[in-house]
């Protein structure tokens, strides 16, 4: 049985939540890694609650970290297998968080980093009701090995606006992954914006944070 997800939360600055942002952390981190981004975004998103669940599995490569799925790099399909295996547990968590806040599915946005971006794109595009937005930092749009994006078109239930942000000095997931993702998303009708953070490695800089927060504020305003 999959572990129940939980993690740190931030209450909305305005009091009652009208929107929900769920952060999905990277491989070897945990929910504490991203929750402070919510604090930085509160001036832009005053009526938004934030939650950053810990991934369901202990990380094989980081004793105190978590993983959404294992990464051995021995199987070219392990990311595809991994996102599919982890998605039901994440979907259950999203439904529970929306219910506890008494929010409709359209009030949700997903923000991922690295492996969390893989999960945000995979799960977000398959929800029955599209999230207001997805922001993906330093990640990959996961497809089955050598599959064209069009081959998963039948699985796509939602087409939320997406922002991709990537550092041009990323030596863990090269910046080319942003272009591959944007092209793949465009091929299945997903509107995508992107920003490249110059001089940034596998991380998020202040400019990338600004773009993410402003993108969410715009998309939430349009979804009302």
XYZ file of C-alpha atoms in Angstrom:
224
model
C 0.000 0.000 0.000
C 1.357 3.418 -0.952
C 2.308 5.767 1.867
C -0.154 8.532 2.712
C 1.302 11.856 1.639
C 1.681 14.770 4.019
C 3.984 17.729 4.458
C 4.352 21.336 5.589
C 1.602 23.863 4.890
C 1.248 27.638 4.786
C -2.080 29.297 5.456
C -3.210 32.113 3.151
C -2.212 35.614 4.186
C -5.777 36.879 3.668
C -7.397 34.274 5.931
C -9.648 31.897 3.975
C -8.096 30.054 1.062
C -9.538 30.621 -2.387
C -6.656 28.909 -4.204
C -4.255 26.049 -3.506
C -0.655 25.641 -4.675
C 0.935 22.214 -4.250
C 4.735 22.019 -4.407
C 6.355 18.774 -5.581
C 9.989 18.536 -4.532
C 12.933 16.964 -6.292
C 14.732 13.657 -5.870
C 16.498 13.359 -2.511
C 14.768 16.365 -0.915
C 11.488 16.568 0.993
C 8.526 18.899 1.356
C 10.505 21.368 3.460
C 12.705 22.091 0.443
C 10.073 24.133 -1.423
C 7.530 25.374 1.118
C 9.420 28.647 1.706
C 8.718 29.579 -1.914
C 5.119 29.931 -0.801
C 6.160 32.524 1.750
C 7.992 34.461 -0.972
C 4.872 34.352 -3.162
C 2.355 35.353 -0.492
C 2.412 39.064 -1.446
C 1.290 38.065 -4.951
C -1.058 35.282 -3.855
C -2.654 36.521 -0.637
C -5.700 34.238 -0.834
C -3.662 31.111 -1.610
C -2.815 28.186 0.659
C 0.399 26.256 0.057
C 1.303 22.649 0.796
C 4.468 20.712 0.027
C 4.039 16.957 0.539
C 6.949 14.647 1.216
C 7.330 12.100 -1.606
C 6.170 8.590 -0.666
C 9.476 6.692 -0.637
C 12.795 7.050 1.199
C 15.467 8.054 -1.303
C 17.984 5.351 -2.127
C 20.731 7.941 -2.677
C 19.978 10.365 0.191
C 19.482 8.876 3.673
C 17.200 11.659 4.940
C 15.568 12.521 1.599
C 12.533 11.244 -0.287
C 11.785 10.192 -3.852
C 8.663 10.030 -5.981
C 10.217 7.039 -7.710
C 13.662 5.397 -7.911
C 16.309 6.618 -10.332
C 19.022 4.155 -11.302
C 19.557 5.330 -14.912
C 19.898 1.683 -15.942
C 16.429 1.436 -17.503
C 15.514 3.985 -20.197
C 11.843 3.635 -19.211
C 12.260 4.030 -15.455
C 10.961 7.625 -15.416
C 7.849 6.569 -17.341
C 7.253 3.601 -15.050
C 7.954 5.818 -12.054
C 5.543 8.649 -12.814
C 2.773 6.175 -13.581
C 3.334 4.314 -10.326
C 3.481 7.454 -8.179
C 0.590 9.302 -9.829
C -2.356 7.591 -8.038
C -1.002 8.472 -4.595
C -0.431 12.060 -5.653
C -3.896 12.282 -7.193
C -5.455 11.047 -3.943
C -3.528 13.692 -2.001
C -4.648 16.471 -4.350
C -8.280 15.480 -3.954
C -7.946 15.364 -0.172
C -6.304 18.789 0.007
C -8.944 20.393 -2.195
C -11.680 18.793 -0.073
C -10.157 19.953 3.228
C -10.100 23.501 1.857
C -13.530 23.147 0.226
C -12.075 24.263 -3.091
C -13.029 23.256 -6.650
C -10.447 21.418 -8.797
C -9.953 24.529 -10.936
C -8.518 26.371 -7.879
C -5.421 24.140 -7.909
C -1.945 24.881 -9.262
C 1.024 22.500 -9.278
C 4.636 23.639 -8.911
C 7.407 21.096 -9.338
C 11.179 21.006 -9.190
C 13.204 18.381 -11.105
C 11.566 15.003 -10.348
C 8.638 16.970 -8.933
C 8.206 18.672 -12.314
C 7.953 15.241 -13.918
C 5.158 14.414 -11.477
C 3.399 17.776 -11.880
C 3.226 17.454 -15.655
C 2.238 13.794 -15.630
C -0.488 14.098 -12.998
C -1.681 17.590 -13.891
C -2.374 16.759 -17.532
C -4.442 13.735 -16.533
C -6.803 15.362 -14.050
C -10.490 15.398 -14.887
C -10.566 19.183 -14.404
C -7.549 21.187 -15.519
C -5.503 22.922 -12.838
C -5.305 26.692 -13.136
C -1.606 26.334 -13.971
C 1.509 24.180 -13.768
C 4.973 25.604 -13.110
C 7.897 23.285 -13.751
C 11.433 24.103 -12.635
C 14.466 22.197 -13.953
C 12.456 19.189 -15.072
C 11.497 16.815 -17.860
C 8.248 16.051 -19.667
C 8.268 12.277 -19.285
C 7.248 10.040 -22.173
C 7.652 6.319 -22.718
C 11.026 5.476 -24.256
C 11.262 6.824 -27.824
C 7.534 7.645 -27.880
C 6.216 10.643 -29.772
C 4.086 13.008 -27.665
C 1.105 12.328 -29.898
C 1.098 8.724 -28.665
C -0.128 9.844 -25.240
C -2.701 12.331 -26.564
C -5.557 9.989 -25.672
C -4.406 9.982 -22.019
C -4.454 13.770 -21.734
C -7.614 15.000 -20.022
C -6.537 18.535 -19.103
C -4.647 21.259 -20.912
C -3.665 23.838 -18.303
C -1.230 26.643 -19.102
C 2.350 25.647 -18.275
C 5.439 27.674 -17.394
C 8.835 25.966 -17.671
C 11.916 27.478 -16.020
C 15.445 26.102 -16.348
C 19.004 27.172 -15.636
C 21.332 27.297 -18.637
C 24.189 25.868 -16.514
C 22.220 22.866 -15.260
C 24.568 19.875 -15.429
C 22.073 17.411 -13.926
C 19.155 17.973 -16.307
C 20.498 20.006 -19.245
C 18.562 23.054 -20.393
C 17.713 21.236 -23.649
C 15.080 19.401 -21.587
C 13.088 22.644 -21.476
C 12.942 22.841 -25.268
C 12.061 19.159 -25.612
C 9.289 19.609 -23.054
C 7.904 22.751 -24.689
C 7.861 21.057 -28.097
C 6.257 17.918 -26.700
C 3.583 19.871 -24.870
C 2.851 21.984 -27.938
C 2.395 18.806 -29.972
C -0.528 17.794 -27.753
C -2.061 21.264 -27.506
C -0.691 22.430 -24.148
C -0.033 26.212 -24.026
C 3.512 26.697 -22.723
C 5.634 29.660 -21.690
C 9.275 29.357 -20.676
C 12.138 31.240 -19.062
C 15.854 30.430 -19.038
C 17.799 31.542 -15.967
C 21.258 32.566 -17.157
C 24.225 31.380 -15.116
C 22.042 29.106 -12.979
C 22.649 25.397 -12.425
C 20.180 22.828 -11.074
C 18.281 25.257 -8.896
C 15.930 28.229 -8.813
C 17.124 31.838 -8.796
C 15.267 34.997 -7.815
C 14.270 35.734 -11.403
C 12.876 32.245 -11.855
C 10.891 32.652 -8.649
C 9.522 35.974 -9.835
C 8.391 34.495 -13.142
C 6.703 31.595 -11.367
C 4.834 33.738 -8.881
C 3.657 36.243 -11.477
C 2.553 33.436 -13.812
C 0.427 31.878 -11.066
C -1.081 35.234 -10.127
C -2.108 35.843 -13.759
C -3.501 32.376 -14.281
C -5.453 32.375 -11.018
C -6.939 35.772 -11.910
C -8.040 34.459 -15.317
C -9.581 31.300 -13.836
C -12.001 33.135 -11.537
